Amino acid sequence: MKKTLLITALGLSFAFAGSVAPADNAQYQKECASCHFGYQPALLNKASWGKVMGNLSDHFGTDASLGKVESEQILNYLVSNAGSGKMTANNSTMQITKSPYFIKEHRKIPANVITQKEVGSLSNCLACHTTADKGNYSERAIVIPNYGRWE
Amino acid sequence: MKKTLCFILLTLTLLNAKEFNAPMKTYMDTLSAEAKAANPSFTGFDAKRGETLFFSKQTGKKGSEMSCTTCHTINLKNGGQNVNTNKPITALAPSANPARLTDVAEVEKWLRRNFNDVFAREGSALEKGDVLTYIINQ
């Protein structure tokens, strides 16, 4: 009993250690992650995903337009798996990097390691979060290029 | 002797001819008909014109100068990189990447998006046909 409790507690602590469900939708991977990192649906709330998918022909200055059917299917996947907790709270924008939670988590990162060419911007998750594609953003898995571990 | 030479040359030409698959051929025929409708003196697509277009510098959708080569590089046999996100792009040349120019829906989607991004407008049938002819010969 004690053991089960311990394992459950351990499991929960892992679940909350910067972890989100991986982006596991083949169509999303094909249409969205061909140009950029496949941000997990839980990183934005439903309203934000609605905004993103509502104007794909001008997607952060780029034409990312899709056919109507594909667009609706992907919106459905994103909304069904959207985030609702502290990670997405008070973010009414389309940008993951604008959520108060995200800003707080990254506030101590020196600007020069973000702007360097190996990273480019805060939207390039995988540049530092080595397991970001698996939905694991834990501090232990952070390696910043030309800087090293972040602990 | 002459006949043999002729035969060898013909074989070589055939081996070198880069062909679209059947659905892509149908798509090229559609573009061709559109180009002819727009300009009755149109006689066919041209890889050289496509190449010039591919390398031409434009004021892109974001207002900065770019060309197709900004992301795809000047050698289509090599991969490129998305200029906005640094995400790698697989090679465009069918000789290096046989999956290229095989799926009409994919080709139409990327022509629409990329013409908008680089030229800040849609491509004409002539431009699309020329660029595709250039790419398939890489």
PDB file of C-alpha atoms in Angstrom:
ATOM      1  CA  MET A   1       0.000   0.000   0.000  1.00  0.00           C
ATOM      2  CA  LYS A   2       2.738   2.369   1.037  1.00  0.00           C
ATOM      3  CA  LYS A   3       4.697   1.404  -2.040  1.00  0.00           C
ATOM      4  CA  THR A   4       1.763   2.077  -4.338  1.00  0.00           C
ATOM      5  CA  LEU A   5       1.294   5.442  -2.730  1.00  0.00           C
ATOM      6  CA  LEU A   6       4.961   6.222  -3.215  1.00  0.00           C
ATOM      7  CA  ILE A   7       4.889   5.176  -6.846  1.00  0.00           C
ATOM      8  CA  THR A   8       1.718   7.180  -7.428  1.00  0.00           C
ATOM      9  CA  ALA A   9       3.276  10.223  -5.778  1.00  0.00           C
ATOM     10  CA  LEU A  10       6.424   9.773  -7.852  1.00  0.00           C
ATOM     11  CA  GLY A  11       4.375   9.374 -11.010  1.00  0.00           C
ATOM     12  CA  LEU A  12       2.419  12.530 -10.232  1.00  0.00           C
ATOM     13  CA  SER A  13       5.547  14.523  -9.547  1.00  0.00           C
ATOM     14  CA  PHE A  14       6.907  13.444 -12.924  1.00  0.00           C
ATOM     15  CA  ALA A  15       3.655  14.320 -14.594  1.00  0.00           C
ATOM     16  CA  PHE A  16       3.928  17.838 -13.262  1.00  0.00           C
ATOM     17  CA  ALA A  17       7.631  18.260 -13.899  1.00  0.00           C
ATOM     18  CA  GLY A  18       7.121  20.207 -17.112  1.00  0.00           C
ATOM     19  CA  SER A  19       5.499  17.404 -19.010  1.00  0.00           C
ATOM     20  CA  VAL A  20       2.732  17.476 -21.632  1.00  0.00           C
ATOM     21  CA  ALA A  21       1.185  14.772 -23.820  1.00  0.00           C
ATOM     22  CA  PRO A  22       3.243  14.347 -27.020  1.00  0.00           C
ATOM     23  CA  ALA A  23       1.831  15.626 -30.323  1.00  0.00           C
ATOM     24  CA  ASP A  24       0.740  12.269 -31.708  1.00  0.00           C
ATOM     25  CA  ASN A  25      -1.506  13.252 -34.607  1.00  0.00           C
ATOM     26  CA  ALA A  26       0.000  12.323 -37.979  1.00  0.00           C
ATOM     27  CA  GLN A  27      -1.886  15.016 -39.878  1.00  0.00           C
ATOM     28  CA  TYR A  28      -0.806  17.717 -37.424  1.00  0.00           C
ATOM     29  CA  GLN A  29       2.784  16.528 -37.687  1.00  0.00           C
ATOM     30  CA  LYS A  30       2.635  16.599 -41.469  1.00  0.00           C
ATOM     31  CA  GLU A  31       0.939  19.964 -41.937  1.00  0.00           C
ATOM     32  CA  CYS A  32       2.276  21.991 -39.015  1.00  0.00           C
ATOM     33  CA  ALA A  33       5.505  20.376 -37.907  1.00  0.00           C
ATOM     34  CA  SER A  34       6.924  20.409 -41.442  1.00  0.00           C
ATOM     35  CA  CYS A  35       7.808  24.080 -40.918  1.00  0.00           C
ATOM     36  CA  HIS A  36       8.318  24.352 -37.179  1.00  0.00           C
ATOM     37  CA  PHE A  37       8.559  22.399 -33.981  1.00  0.00           C
ATOM     38  CA  GLY A  38       5.401  20.390 -33.330  1.00  0.00           C
ATOM     39  CA  TYR A  39       4.109  22.333 -30.350  1.00  0.00           C
ATOM     40  CA  GLN A  40       1.971  20.102 -28.167  1.00  0.00           C
ATOM     41  CA  PRO A  41      -1.740  21.014 -28.112  1.00  0.00           C
ATOM     42  CA  ALA A  42      -1.642  21.405 -24.305  1.00  0.00           C
ATOM     43  CA  LEU A  43       0.670  24.417 -24.652  1.00  0.00           C
ATOM     44  CA  LEU A  44      -2.222  26.654 -25.769  1.00  0.00           C
ATOM     45  CA  ASN A  45      -5.824  26.861 -24.646  1.00  0.00           C
ATOM     46  CA  LYS A  46      -8.864  26.253 -26.867  1.00  0.00           C
ATOM     47  CA  ALA A  47      -9.441  29.929 -27.668  1.00  0.00           C
ATOM     48  CA  SER A  48      -5.822  30.414 -28.718  1.00  0.00           C
ATOM     49  CA  TRP A  49      -5.884  27.408 -31.040  1.00  0.00           C
ATOM     50  CA  GLY A  50      -9.105  28.755 -32.551  1.00  0.00           C
ATOM     51  CA  LYS A  51      -7.314  32.012 -33.353  1.00  0.00           C
ATOM     52  CA  VAL A  52      -4.274  30.226 -34.797  1.00  0.00           C
ATOM     53  CA  MET A  53      -6.347  28.029 -37.067  1.00  0.00           C
ATOM     54  CA  GLY A  54      -8.643  30.895 -38.047  1.00  0.00           C
ATOM     55  CA  ASN A  55      -6.022  32.764 -40.047  1.00  0.00           C
ATOM     56  CA  LEU A  56      -3.506  30.302 -41.474  1.00  0.00           C
ATOM     57  CA  SER A  57      -2.987  32.288 -44.680  1.00  0.00           C
ATOM     58  CA  ASP A  58      -1.227  34.901 -42.551  1.00  0.00           C
ATOM     59  CA  HIS A  59       0.430  32.686 -39.948  1.00  0.00           C
ATOM     60  CA  PHE A  60       2.956  34.950 -38.211  1.00  0.00           C
ATOM     61  CA  GLY A  61       3.658  36.586 -41.564  1.00  0.00           C
ATOM     62  CA  THR A  62       3.781  33.342 -43.541  1.00  0.00           C
ATOM     63  CA  ASP A  63       1.184  31.617 -45.720  1.00  0.00           C
ATOM     64  CA  ALA A  64       0.425  28.318 -43.989  1.00  0.00           C
ATOM     65  CA  SER A  65      -2.997  27.879 -45.564  1.00  0.00           C
ATOM     66  CA  LEU A  66      -4.603  24.453 -45.698  1.00  0.00           C
ATOM     67  CA  GLY A  67      -7.630  22.964 -47.383  1.00  0.00           C
ATOM     68  CA  LYS A  68     -10.891  23.375 -45.467  1.00  0.00           C
ATOM     69  CA  VAL A  69     -11.160  19.700 -44.520  1.00  0.00           C
ATOM     70  CA  GLU A  70      -7.573  19.402 -43.230  1.00  0.00           C
ATOM     71  CA  SER A  71      -7.923  22.674 -41.377  1.00  0.00           C
ATOM     72  CA  GLU A  72     -11.081  21.539 -39.577  1.00  0.00           C
ATOM     73  CA  GLN A  73      -9.589  18.146 -38.687  1.00  0.00           C
ATOM     74  CA  ILE A  74      -6.464  19.714 -37.220  1.00  0.00           C
ATOM     75  CA  LEU A  75      -8.470  22.338 -35.307  1.00  0.00           C
ATOM     76  CA  ASN A  76     -10.531  19.520 -33.856  1.00  0.00           C
ATOM     77  CA  TYR A  77      -7.393  17.659 -32.740  1.00  0.00           C
ATOM     78  CA  LEU A  78      -5.894  20.801 -31.185  1.00  0.00           C
ATOM     79  CA  VAL A  79      -9.057  21.859 -29.378  1.00  0.00           C
ATOM     80  CA  SER A  80      -9.727  18.337 -28.080  1.00  0.00           C
ATOM     81  CA  ASN A  81      -6.252  18.240 -26.570  1.00  0.00           C
ATOM     82  CA  ALA A  82      -5.849  21.898 -25.644  1.00  0.00           C
ATOM     83  CA  GLY A  83      -4.399  22.948 -22.310  1.00  0.00           C
ATOM     84  CA  SER A  84      -6.487  24.324 -19.503  1.00  0.00           C
ATOM     85  CA  GLY A  85      -4.220  24.522 -16.450  1.00  0.00           C
ATOM     86  CA  LYS A  86      -1.666  27.018 -15.235  1.00  0.00           C
ATOM     87  CA  MET A  87       0.432  26.552 -18.369  1.00  0.00           C
ATOM     88  CA  THR A  88      -2.138  28.306 -20.555  1.00  0.00           C
ATOM     89  CA  ALA A  89      -3.858  30.489 -17.963  1.00  0.00           C
ATOM     90  CA  ASN A  90      -4.328  34.172 -18.854  1.00  0.00           C
ATOM     91  CA  ASN A  91      -2.971  33.751 -22.356  1.00  0.00           C
ATOM     92  CA  SER A  92      -5.432  35.261 -24.815  1.00  0.00           C
ATOM     93  CA  THR A  93      -2.845  35.466 -27.616  1.00  0.00           C
ATOM     94  CA  MET A  94      -1.888  32.916 -30.271  1.00  0.00           C
ATOM     95  CA  GLN A  95       1.630  32.655 -28.886  1.00  0.00           C
ATOM     96  CA  ILE A  96       2.862  30.061 -26.423  1.00  0.00           C
ATOM     97  CA  THR A  97       5.713  32.431 -25.543  1.00  0.00           C
ATOM     98  CA  LYS A  98       3.202  35.073 -24.387  1.00  0.00           C
ATOM     99  CA  SER A  99       1.637  33.013 -21.593  1.00  0.00           C
ATOM    100  CA  PRO A 100       2.472  34.329 -18.098  1.00  0.00           C
ATOM    101  CA  TYR A 101       3.562  30.810 -17.113  1.00  0.00           C
ATOM    102  CA  PHE A 102       5.971  30.550 -20.046  1.00  0.00           C
ATOM    103  CA  ILE A 103       7.378  34.028 -19.389  1.00  0.00           C
ATOM    104  CA  LYS A 104       7.941  33.216 -15.716  1.00  0.00           C
ATOM    105  CA  GLU A 105       9.682  29.941 -16.558  1.00  0.00           C
ATOM    106  CA  HIS A 106      12.068  31.640 -19.007  1.00  0.00           C
ATOM    107  CA  ARG A 107      12.676  34.932 -17.182  1.00  0.00           C
ATOM    108  CA  LYS A 108      16.203  34.057 -16.086  1.00  0.00           C
ATOM    109  CA  ILE A 109      17.506  32.921 -19.471  1.00  0.00           C
ATOM    110  CA  PRO A 110      20.146  35.349 -20.781  1.00  0.00           C
ATOM    111  CA  ALA A 111      19.003  37.040 -24.014  1.00  0.00           C
ATOM    112  CA  ASN A 112      22.204  36.223 -25.897  1.00  0.00           C
ATOM    113  CA  VAL A 113      21.721  32.447 -25.649  1.00  0.00           C
ATOM    114  CA  ILE A 114      18.257  32.833 -27.140  1.00  0.00           C
ATOM    115  CA  THR A 115      19.243  35.076 -30.041  1.00  0.00           C
ATOM    116  CA  GLN A 116      22.299  32.996 -30.997  1.00  0.00           C
ATOM    117  CA  LYS A 117      21.939  31.231 -34.336  1.00  0.00           C
ATOM    118  CA  GLU A 118      21.669  27.733 -32.846  1.00  0.00           C
ATOM    119  CA  VAL A 119      18.453  28.804 -31.129  1.00  0.00           C
ATOM    120  CA  GLY A 120      17.082  31.874 -32.936  1.00  0.00           C
ATOM    121  CA  SER A 121      14.069  32.511 -30.741  1.00  0.00           C
ATOM    122  CA  LEU A 122      12.137  31.220 -27.753  1.00  0.00           C
ATOM    123  CA  SER A 123       9.790  29.419 -30.125  1.00  0.00           C
ATOM    124  CA  ASN A 124      12.513  26.902 -30.999  1.00  0.00           C
ATOM    125  CA  CYS A 125      11.775  24.561 -28.069  1.00  0.00           C
ATOM    126  CA  LEU A 126      13.914  21.665 -29.211  1.00  0.00           C
ATOM    127  CA  ALA A 127      17.063  23.786 -29.387  1.00  0.00           C
ATOM    128  CA  CYS A 128      17.410  23.663 -25.574  1.00  0.00           C
ATOM    129  CA  HIS A 129      14.734  21.245 -24.351  1.00  0.00           C
ATOM    130  CA  THR A 130      16.344  18.088 -25.694  1.00  0.00           C
ATOM    131  CA  THR A 131      13.257  15.963 -25.033  1.00  0.00           C
ATOM    132  CA  ALA A 132      10.649  18.562 -26.056  1.00  0.00           C
ATOM    133  CA  ASP A 133       9.455  16.397 -28.941  1.00  0.00           C
ATOM    134  CA  LYS A 134       8.412  13.787 -26.378  1.00  0.00           C
ATOM    135  CA  GLY A 135       6.514  16.397 -24.413  1.00  0.00           C
ATOM    136  CA  ASN A 136       9.149  16.439 -21.668  1.00  0.00           C
ATOM    137  CA  TYR A 137      10.315  19.937 -20.728  1.00  0.00           C
ATOM    138  CA  SER A 138      11.930  18.989 -17.413  1.00  0.00           C
ATOM    139  CA  GLU A 139      14.897  21.060 -16.274  1.00  0.00           C
ATOM    140  CA  ARG A 140      17.084  17.981 -16.226  1.00  0.00           C
ATOM    141  CA  ALA A 141      16.742  17.633 -19.993  1.00  0.00           C
ATOM    142  CA  ILE A 142      17.770  21.207 -20.790  1.00  0.00           C
ATOM    143  CA  VAL A 143      21.035  21.739 -22.653  1.00  0.00           C
ATOM    144  CA  ILE A 144      21.477  25.260 -24.021  1.00  0.00           C
ATOM    145  CA  PRO A 145      23.806  25.391 -27.061  1.00  0.00           C
ATOM    146  CA  ASN A 146      27.167  27.023 -26.237  1.00  0.00           C
ATOM    147  CA  TYR A 147      26.087  27.309 -22.621  1.00  0.00           C
ATOM    148  CA  GLY A 148      25.400  23.867 -21.220  1.00  0.00           C
ATOM    149  CA  ARG A 149      22.979  22.450 -18.737  1.00  0.00           C
ATOM    150  CA  TRP A 150      20.427  24.592 -16.961  1.00  0.00           C
ATOM    151  CA  GLU A 151      19.891  23.463 -13.401  1.00  0.00           C
TER     152      GLU A 151
ATOM    153  CA  MET B   1      27.259   3.039 -87.718  1.00  0.00           C
ATOM    154  CA  LYS B   2      25.141   6.150 -87.994  1.00  0.00           C
ATOM    155  CA  LYS B   3      22.149   4.132 -86.905  1.00  0.00           C
ATOM    156  CA  THR B   4      23.952   2.830 -83.804  1.00  0.00           C
ATOM    157  CA  LEU B   5      25.016   6.332 -82.858  1.00  0.00           C
ATOM    158  CA  CYS B   6      21.475   7.537 -83.322  1.00  0.00           C
ATOM    159  CA  PHE B   7      20.205   4.716 -81.138  1.00  0.00           C
ATOM    160  CA  ILE B   8      22.734   5.412 -78.387  1.00  0.00           C
ATOM    161  CA  LEU B   9      21.905   9.106 -78.414  1.00  0.00           C
ATOM    162  CA  LEU B  10      18.195   8.361 -78.283  1.00  0.00           C
ATOM    163  CA  THR B  11      18.659   5.968 -75.359  1.00  0.00           C
ATOM    164  CA  LEU B  12      20.743   8.523 -73.501  1.00  0.00           C
ATOM    165  CA  THR B  13      18.122  11.200 -74.079  1.00  0.00           C
ATOM    166  CA  LEU B  14      15.375   8.928 -72.834  1.00  0.00           C
ATOM    167  CA  LEU B  15      17.379   7.961 -69.761  1.00  0.00           C
ATOM    168  CA  ASN B  16      17.973  11.599 -68.975  1.00  0.00           C
ATOM    169  CA  ALA B  17      14.420  12.761 -69.571  1.00  0.00           C
ATOM    170  CA  LYS B  18      12.827  13.518 -66.237  1.00  0.00           C
ATOM    171  CA  GLU B  19       9.204  12.473 -66.260  1.00  0.00           C
ATOM    172  CA  PHE B  20       6.258  13.424 -64.070  1.00  0.00           C
ATOM    173  CA  ASN B  21       4.051  10.599 -62.801  1.00  0.00           C
ATOM    174  CA  ALA B  22       0.551  10.278 -64.310  1.00  0.00           C
ATOM    175  CA  PRO B  23      -1.358  12.510 -61.834  1.00  0.00           C
ATOM    176  CA  MET B  24       1.356  15.166 -62.079  1.00  0.00           C
ATOM    177  CA  LYS B  25       1.231  14.978 -65.897  1.00  0.00           C
ATOM    178  CA  THR B  26      -2.499  15.665 -65.739  1.00  0.00           C
ATOM    179  CA  TYR B  27      -1.801  18.631 -63.455  1.00  0.00           C
ATOM    180  CA  MET B  28       0.864  19.937 -65.837  1.00  0.00           C
ATOM    181  CA  ASP B  29      -1.651  19.629 -68.703  1.00  0.00           C
ATOM    182  CA  THR B  30      -4.124  21.743 -66.716  1.00  0.00           C
ATOM    183  CA  LEU B  31      -1.445  24.388 -66.109  1.00  0.00           C
ATOM    184  CA  SER B  32      -0.528  24.212 -69.764  1.00  0.00           C
ATOM    185  CA  ALA B  33      -4.135  24.818 -70.864  1.00  0.00           C
ATOM    186  CA  GLU B  34      -4.392  27.753 -68.437  1.00  0.00           C
ATOM    187  CA  ALA B  35      -1.144  29.244 -69.711  1.00  0.00           C
ATOM    188  CA  LYS B  36      -2.367  28.872 -73.312  1.00  0.00           C
ATOM    189  CA  ALA B  37      -5.676  30.524 -72.437  1.00  0.00           C
ATOM    190  CA  ALA B  38      -3.821  33.451 -70.855  1.00  0.00           C
ATOM    191  CA  ASN B  39      -1.416  33.775 -73.765  1.00  0.00           C
ATOM    192  CA  PRO B  40      -2.212  32.130 -77.150  1.00  0.00           C
ATOM    193  CA  SER B  41       1.457  32.246 -78.192  1.00  0.00           C
ATOM    194  CA  PHE B  42       2.416  29.927 -75.283  1.00  0.00           C
ATOM    195  CA  THR B  43       4.252  26.893 -76.672  1.00  0.00           C
ATOM    196  CA  GLY B  44       5.375  25.018 -73.579  1.00  0.00           C
ATOM    197  CA  PHE B  45       7.026  25.304 -70.186  1.00  0.00           C
ATOM    198  CA  ASP B  46      10.663  26.175 -69.932  1.00  0.00           C
ATOM    199  CA  ALA B  47      13.133  25.030 -67.261  1.00  0.00           C
ATOM    200  CA  LYS B  48      15.399  28.007 -67.910  1.00  0.00           C
ATOM    201  CA  ARG B  49      12.585  30.500 -67.254  1.00  0.00           C
ATOM    202  CA  GLY B  50      11.732  28.476 -64.143  1.00  0.00           C
ATOM    203  CA  GLU B  51      15.314  28.674 -62.941  1.00  0.00           C
ATOM    204  CA  THR B  52      15.393  32.462 -63.402  1.00  0.00           C
ATOM    205  CA  LEU B  53      12.168  32.747 -61.412  1.00  0.00           C
ATOM    206  CA  PHE B  54      13.478  30.428 -58.685  1.00  0.00           C
ATOM    207  CA  PHE B  55      16.594  32.568 -58.215  1.00  0.00           C
ATOM    208  CA  SER B  56      14.927  35.981 -58.681  1.00  0.00           C
ATOM    209  CA  LYS B  57      14.956  38.292 -55.668  1.00  0.00           C
ATOM    210  CA  GLN B  58      11.531  39.478 -54.565  1.00  0.00           C
ATOM    211  CA  THR B  59       9.996  41.571 -51.831  1.00  0.00           C
ATOM    212  CA  GLY B  60       8.307  38.821 -49.878  1.00  0.00           C
ATOM    213  CA  LYS B  61       5.094  38.749 -47.891  1.00  0.00           C
ATOM    214  CA  LYS B  62       6.932  39.977 -44.812  1.00  0.00           C
ATOM    215  CA  GLY B  63       8.365  42.944 -46.725  1.00  0.00           C
ATOM    216  CA  SER B  64      11.949  41.712 -46.764  1.00  0.00           C
ATOM    217  CA  GLU B  65      13.933  40.553 -49.781  1.00  0.00           C
ATOM    218  CA  MET B  66      13.853  36.846 -50.470  1.00  0.00           C
ATOM    219  CA  SER B  67      13.830  34.255 -53.206  1.00  0.00           C
ATOM    220  CA  CYS B  68      12.998  30.561 -53.407  1.00  0.00           C
ATOM    221  CA  THR B  69      16.671  29.921 -52.675  1.00  0.00           C
ATOM    222  CA  THR B  70      16.404  31.652 -49.278  1.00  0.00           C
ATOM    223  CA  CYS B  71      15.010  28.416 -47.842  1.00  0.00           C
ATOM    224  CA  HIS B  72      15.750  25.850 -50.561  1.00  0.00           C
ATOM    225  CA  THR B  73      19.365  27.010 -51.254  1.00  0.00           C
ATOM    226  CA  ILE B  74      20.936  27.318 -54.703  1.00  0.00           C
ATOM    227  CA  ASN B  75      21.536  23.567 -55.013  1.00  0.00           C
ATOM    228  CA  LEU B  76      18.236  21.697 -55.052  1.00  0.00           C
ATOM    229  CA  LYS B  77      20.014  18.388 -54.482  1.00  0.00           C
ATOM    230  CA  ASN B  78      20.814  19.610 -50.969  1.00  0.00           C
ATOM    231  CA  GLY B  79      18.357  20.161 -48.168  1.00  0.00           C
ATOM    232  CA  GLY B  80      17.520  23.649 -46.996  1.00  0.00           C
ATOM    233  CA  GLN B  81      16.264  25.384 -43.909  1.00  0.00           C
ATOM    234  CA  ASN B  82      13.112  27.351 -43.095  1.00  0.00           C
ATOM    235  CA  VAL B  83      14.283  30.958 -42.779  1.00  0.00           C
ATOM    236  CA  ASN B  84      11.803  31.747 -39.994  1.00  0.00           C
ATOM    237  CA  THR B  85      12.136  28.667 -37.797  1.00  0.00           C
ATOM    238  CA  ASN B  86      15.477  27.024 -38.727  1.00  0.00           C
ATOM    239  CA  LYS B  87      13.614  23.761 -39.361  1.00  0.00           C
ATOM    240  CA  PRO B  88      15.413  21.606 -41.947  1.00  0.00           C
ATOM    241  CA  ILE B  89      13.777  21.163 -45.378  1.00  0.00           C
ATOM    242  CA  THR B  90      14.440  18.009 -47.379  1.00  0.00           C
ATOM    243  CA  ALA B  91      15.961  18.344 -50.866  1.00  0.00           C
ATOM    244  CA  LEU B  92      13.648  19.569 -53.635  1.00  0.00           C
ATOM    245  CA  ALA B  93      15.378  17.756 -56.494  1.00  0.00           C
ATOM    246  CA  PRO B  94      13.543  14.514 -57.376  1.00  0.00           C
ATOM    247  CA  SER B  95      16.942  12.974 -58.226  1.00  0.00           C
ATOM    248  CA  ALA B  96      17.943  13.401 -54.571  1.00  0.00           C
ATOM    249  CA  ASN B  97      14.488  13.014 -53.050  1.00  0.00           C
ATOM    250  CA  PRO B  98      12.151  10.785 -55.092  1.00  0.00           C
ATOM    251  CA  ALA B  99       9.109  11.793 -53.016  1.00  0.00           C
ATOM    252  CA  ARG B 100       9.219  15.289 -54.529  1.00  0.00           C
ATOM    253  CA  LEU B 101       6.727  16.293 -57.231  1.00  0.00           C
ATOM    254  CA  THR B 102       4.705  13.104 -56.859  1.00  0.00           C
ATOM    255  CA  ASP B 103       1.599  14.312 -54.986  1.00  0.00           C
ATOM    256  CA  VAL B 104      -0.491  16.936 -56.807  1.00  0.00           C
ATOM    257  CA  ALA B 105      -2.223  18.173 -53.638  1.00  0.00           C
ATOM    258  CA  GLU B 106       1.128  18.708 -51.901  1.00  0.00           C
ATOM    259  CA  VAL B 107       2.578  20.449 -54.953  1.00  0.00           C
ATOM    260  CA  GLU B 108      -0.439  22.774 -55.237  1.00  0.00           C
ATOM    261  CA  LYS B 109      -0.347  23.549 -51.515  1.00  0.00           C
ATOM    262  CA  TRP B 110       3.327  24.467 -51.480  1.00  0.00           C
ATOM    263  CA  LEU B 111       3.148  26.471 -54.721  1.00  0.00           C
ATOM    264  CA  ARG B 112       0.282  28.488 -53.233  1.00  0.00           C
ATOM    265  CA  ARG B 113       2.052  29.097 -49.930  1.00  0.00           C
ATOM    266  CA  ASN B 114       5.519  29.716 -51.306  1.00  0.00           C
ATOM    267  CA  PHE B 115       4.481  32.051 -54.113  1.00  0.00           C
ATOM    268  CA  ASN B 116       2.604  34.085 -51.510  1.00  0.00           C
ATOM    269  CA  ASP B 117       5.586  34.131 -49.160  1.00  0.00           C
ATOM    270  CA  VAL B 118       8.228  34.982 -51.763  1.00  0.00           C
ATOM    271  CA  PHE B 119       6.268  36.966 -54.386  1.00  0.00           C
ATOM    272  CA  ALA B 120       3.503  38.269 -52.108  1.00  0.00           C
ATOM    273  CA  ARG B 121       0.966  36.993 -54.684  1.00  0.00           C
ATOM    274  CA  GLU B 122      -0.179  33.746 -56.267  1.00  0.00           C
ATOM    275  CA  GLY B 123       1.812  32.312 -59.131  1.00  0.00           C
ATOM    276  CA  SER B 124       0.439  32.246 -62.681  1.00  0.00           C
ATOM    277  CA  ALA B 125      -0.005  28.948 -64.504  1.00  0.00           C
ATOM    278  CA  LEU B 126       3.032  29.815 -66.645  1.00  0.00           C
ATOM    279  CA  GLU B 127       5.199  30.497 -63.584  1.00  0.00           C
ATOM    280  CA  LYS B 128       4.097  27.342 -61.778  1.00  0.00           C
ATOM    281  CA  GLY B 129       4.670  25.181 -64.855  1.00  0.00           C
ATOM    282  CA  ASP B 130       8.087  26.706 -65.513  1.00  0.00           C
ATOM    283  CA  VAL B 131       9.240  26.255 -61.905  1.00  0.00           C
ATOM    284  CA  LEU B 132       8.015  22.647 -61.777  1.00  0.00           C
ATOM    285  CA  THR B 133       9.796  21.936 -65.065  1.00  0.00           C
ATOM    286  CA  TYR B 134      12.981  23.410 -63.600  1.00  0.00           C
ATOM    287  CA  ILE B 135      12.685  21.391 -60.392  1.00  0.00           C
ATOM    288  CA  ILE B 136      11.963  18.036 -62.028  1.00  0.00           C
ATOM    289  CA  ASN B 137      15.096  18.406 -64.116  1.00  0.00           C
ATOM    290  CA  GLN B 138      17.300  18.839 -61.047  1.00  0.00           C
TER     291      GLN B 138
END
